[in-house]
Amino acid sequence: MPSAAQLTFPAGAARISERITALGVYQLPVAAEDGDKVPSERFEGRIIRRTWRVDGQSTVLQILAPLRDQLEGLGYEVRLDCAARDCGGFGFRFGIEVVPAPDMMVDISRYHFLSAVRGQDAISILVSRTGAAAFVQMISVGPGRAAAEAEKPVVQAEPGPALPVELAKVLEVRGHAVLTDLVFDSGSTRLRDGEYDSLRELAGYLAANPQYRLLLVGHTDTVGSQAQNAGISERRAQSVKERLIETHEADEGRIDVAGAGFLAPIASNLIPEGREANRRVEAVLLAD
């Protein structure tokens, strides 16, 4: 039996992101949402999180089914195979680990999830369509060499460079977007000096679309009290607003700020990677 899954992706698939945890814990979903919880099985080892964008008209199942067949051919046992509503819809989507947007985009009504196990190795695949493209997330975990080599997909067509998802598309499809390139000084609410593509794009989008306003929402992890985090998150959102105005001449009257603290996590606060993902500022699109 091969020590690593060699999966063939459809033509048009392009890698967006890769995140590797040398040693961590992944709670593999193994059943649909049950009573506001997603049943899971614990796996420990090297965790590899990858995402792809697949252009074209393929449906979610047309993308997932060949990947499932390949995993079964490699000796993996499927633990969970469900479509959006059967998985639990909104509750399932926010009860599992999902790579933050724009690297992974999930339409609550158009996704399919698969988890599979082979010995101490585990894999989950999440596929969703949003707009004109589909997005694929694969998380693999396992001990030692098998996990280190796991999931080296082959794309049928010659792969191109990673495709960043345009911020404007994320805003128009989802109504909000995480500003993933922002950097704050450690322990500070001050946005570090530098050029940020997300802010340049936001300002340009705002100028080109006078029918919209923006709400900048700060978010934190769960370290500290909610009252403290609400204040910190709002001040960080305010610093982003000030940079948009000062550097990119954005219209101050069309940008509001708010601080959510730790009330809206997008990842688990029980692991460092999750807490890092939760410390973020999001742009929310509003009608003027």
mmCIF file with all atom_site columns, C-alpha atoms in Angstrom, residues 4 20 26 29 36 62 109 111 113 120 122 126 131 155 157 165 192 209 213 216 230 240 257 260 262 281:
data_model
loop_
_atom_site.group_PDB
_atom_site.id
_atom_site.type_symbol
_atom_site.label_atom_id
_atom_site.label_alt_id
_atom_site.label_comp_id
_atom_site.label_asym_id
_atom_site.label_entity_id
_atom_site.label_seq_id
_atom_site.pdbx_PDB_ins_code
_atom_site.Cartn_x
_atom_site.Cartn_y
_atom_site.Cartn_z
_atom_site.occupancy
_atom_site.B_iso_or_equiv
_atom_site.pdbx_formal_charge
_atom_site.auth_seq_id
_atom_site.auth_comp_id
_atom_site.auth_asym_id
_atom_site.auth_atom_id
_atom_site.pdbx_PDB_model_num
ATOM 1  C CA . ALA A 1 4   ? 1.050   8.700  0.487   1.00 0.00 ? 4   ALA A CA 1
ATOM 2  C CA . ILE A 1 20  ? 1.736   23.052 7.468   1.00 0.00 ? 20  ILE A CA 1
ATOM 3  C CA . TYR A 1 26  ? -6.880  17.532 13.952  1.00 0.00 ? 26  TYR A CA 1
ATOM 4  C CA . PRO A 1 29  ? -15.383 15.106 11.300  1.00 0.00 ? 29  PRO A CA 1
ATOM 5  C CA . ASP A 1 36  ? -24.987 21.745 17.582  1.00 0.00 ? 36  ASP A CA 1
ATOM 6  C CA . GLN A 1 62  ? -18.046 16.040 -10.303 1.00 0.00 ? 62  GLN A CA 1
ATOM 7  C CA . SER A 1 109 ? -26.002 25.627 0.180   1.00 0.00 ? 109 SER A CA 1
ATOM 8  C CA . TYR A 1 111 ? -20.750 22.202 -0.630  1.00 0.00 ? 111 TYR A CA 1
ATOM 9  C CA . PHE A 1 113 ? -17.623 17.066 2.553   1.00 0.00 ? 113 PHE A CA 1
ATOM 10 C CA . GLN A 1 120 ? -3.182  6.456  11.541  1.00 0.00 ? 120 GLN A CA 1
ATOM 11 C CA . ALA A 1 122 ? -6.694  10.833 7.992   1.00 0.00 ? 122 ALA A CA 1
ATOM 12 C CA . LEU A 1 126 ? -14.321 20.039 1.317   1.00 0.00 ? 126 LEU A CA 1
ATOM 13 C CA . GLY A 1 131 ? -19.865 32.204 -8.361  1.00 0.00 ? 131 GLY A CA 1
ATOM 14 C CA . VAL A 1 155 ? -3.127  18.229 -11.923 1.00 0.00 ? 155 VAL A CA 1
ATOM 15 C CA . ALA A 1 157 ? -3.276  20.224 -17.051 1.00 0.00 ? 157 ALA A CA 1
ATOM 16 C CA . VAL A 1 165 ? -8.939  35.485 -5.261  1.00 0.00 ? 165 VAL A CA 1
ATOM 17 C CA . ARG A 1 192 ? 2.264   48.135 11.195  1.00 0.00 ? 192 ARG A CA 1
ATOM 18 C CA . ASN A 1 209 ? -18.987 51.530 -6.233  1.00 0.00 ? 209 ASN A CA 1
ATOM 19 C CA . ARG A 1 213 ? -20.405 51.362 2.325   1.00 0.00 ? 213 ARG A CA 1
ATOM 20 C CA . LEU A 1 216 ? -14.638 47.120 9.286   1.00 0.00 ? 216 LEU A CA 1
ATOM 21 C CA . ALA A 1 230 ? -14.106 43.970 22.177  1.00 0.00 ? 230 ALA A CA 1
ATOM 22 C CA . VAL A 1 240 ? -7.401  50.106 9.478   1.00 0.00 ? 240 VAL A CA 1
ATOM 23 C CA . VAL A 1 257 ? -15.970 50.256 12.499  1.00 0.00 ? 257 VAL A CA 1
ATOM 24 C CA . ALA A 1 260 ? -16.665 41.728 17.873  1.00 0.00 ? 260 ALA A CA 1
ATOM 25 C CA . PHE A 1 262 ? -14.007 36.697 20.314  1.00 0.00 ? 262 PHE A CA 1
ATOM 26 C CA . VAL A 1 281 ? -10.130 42.385 10.578  1.00 0.00 ? 281 VAL A CA 1
#
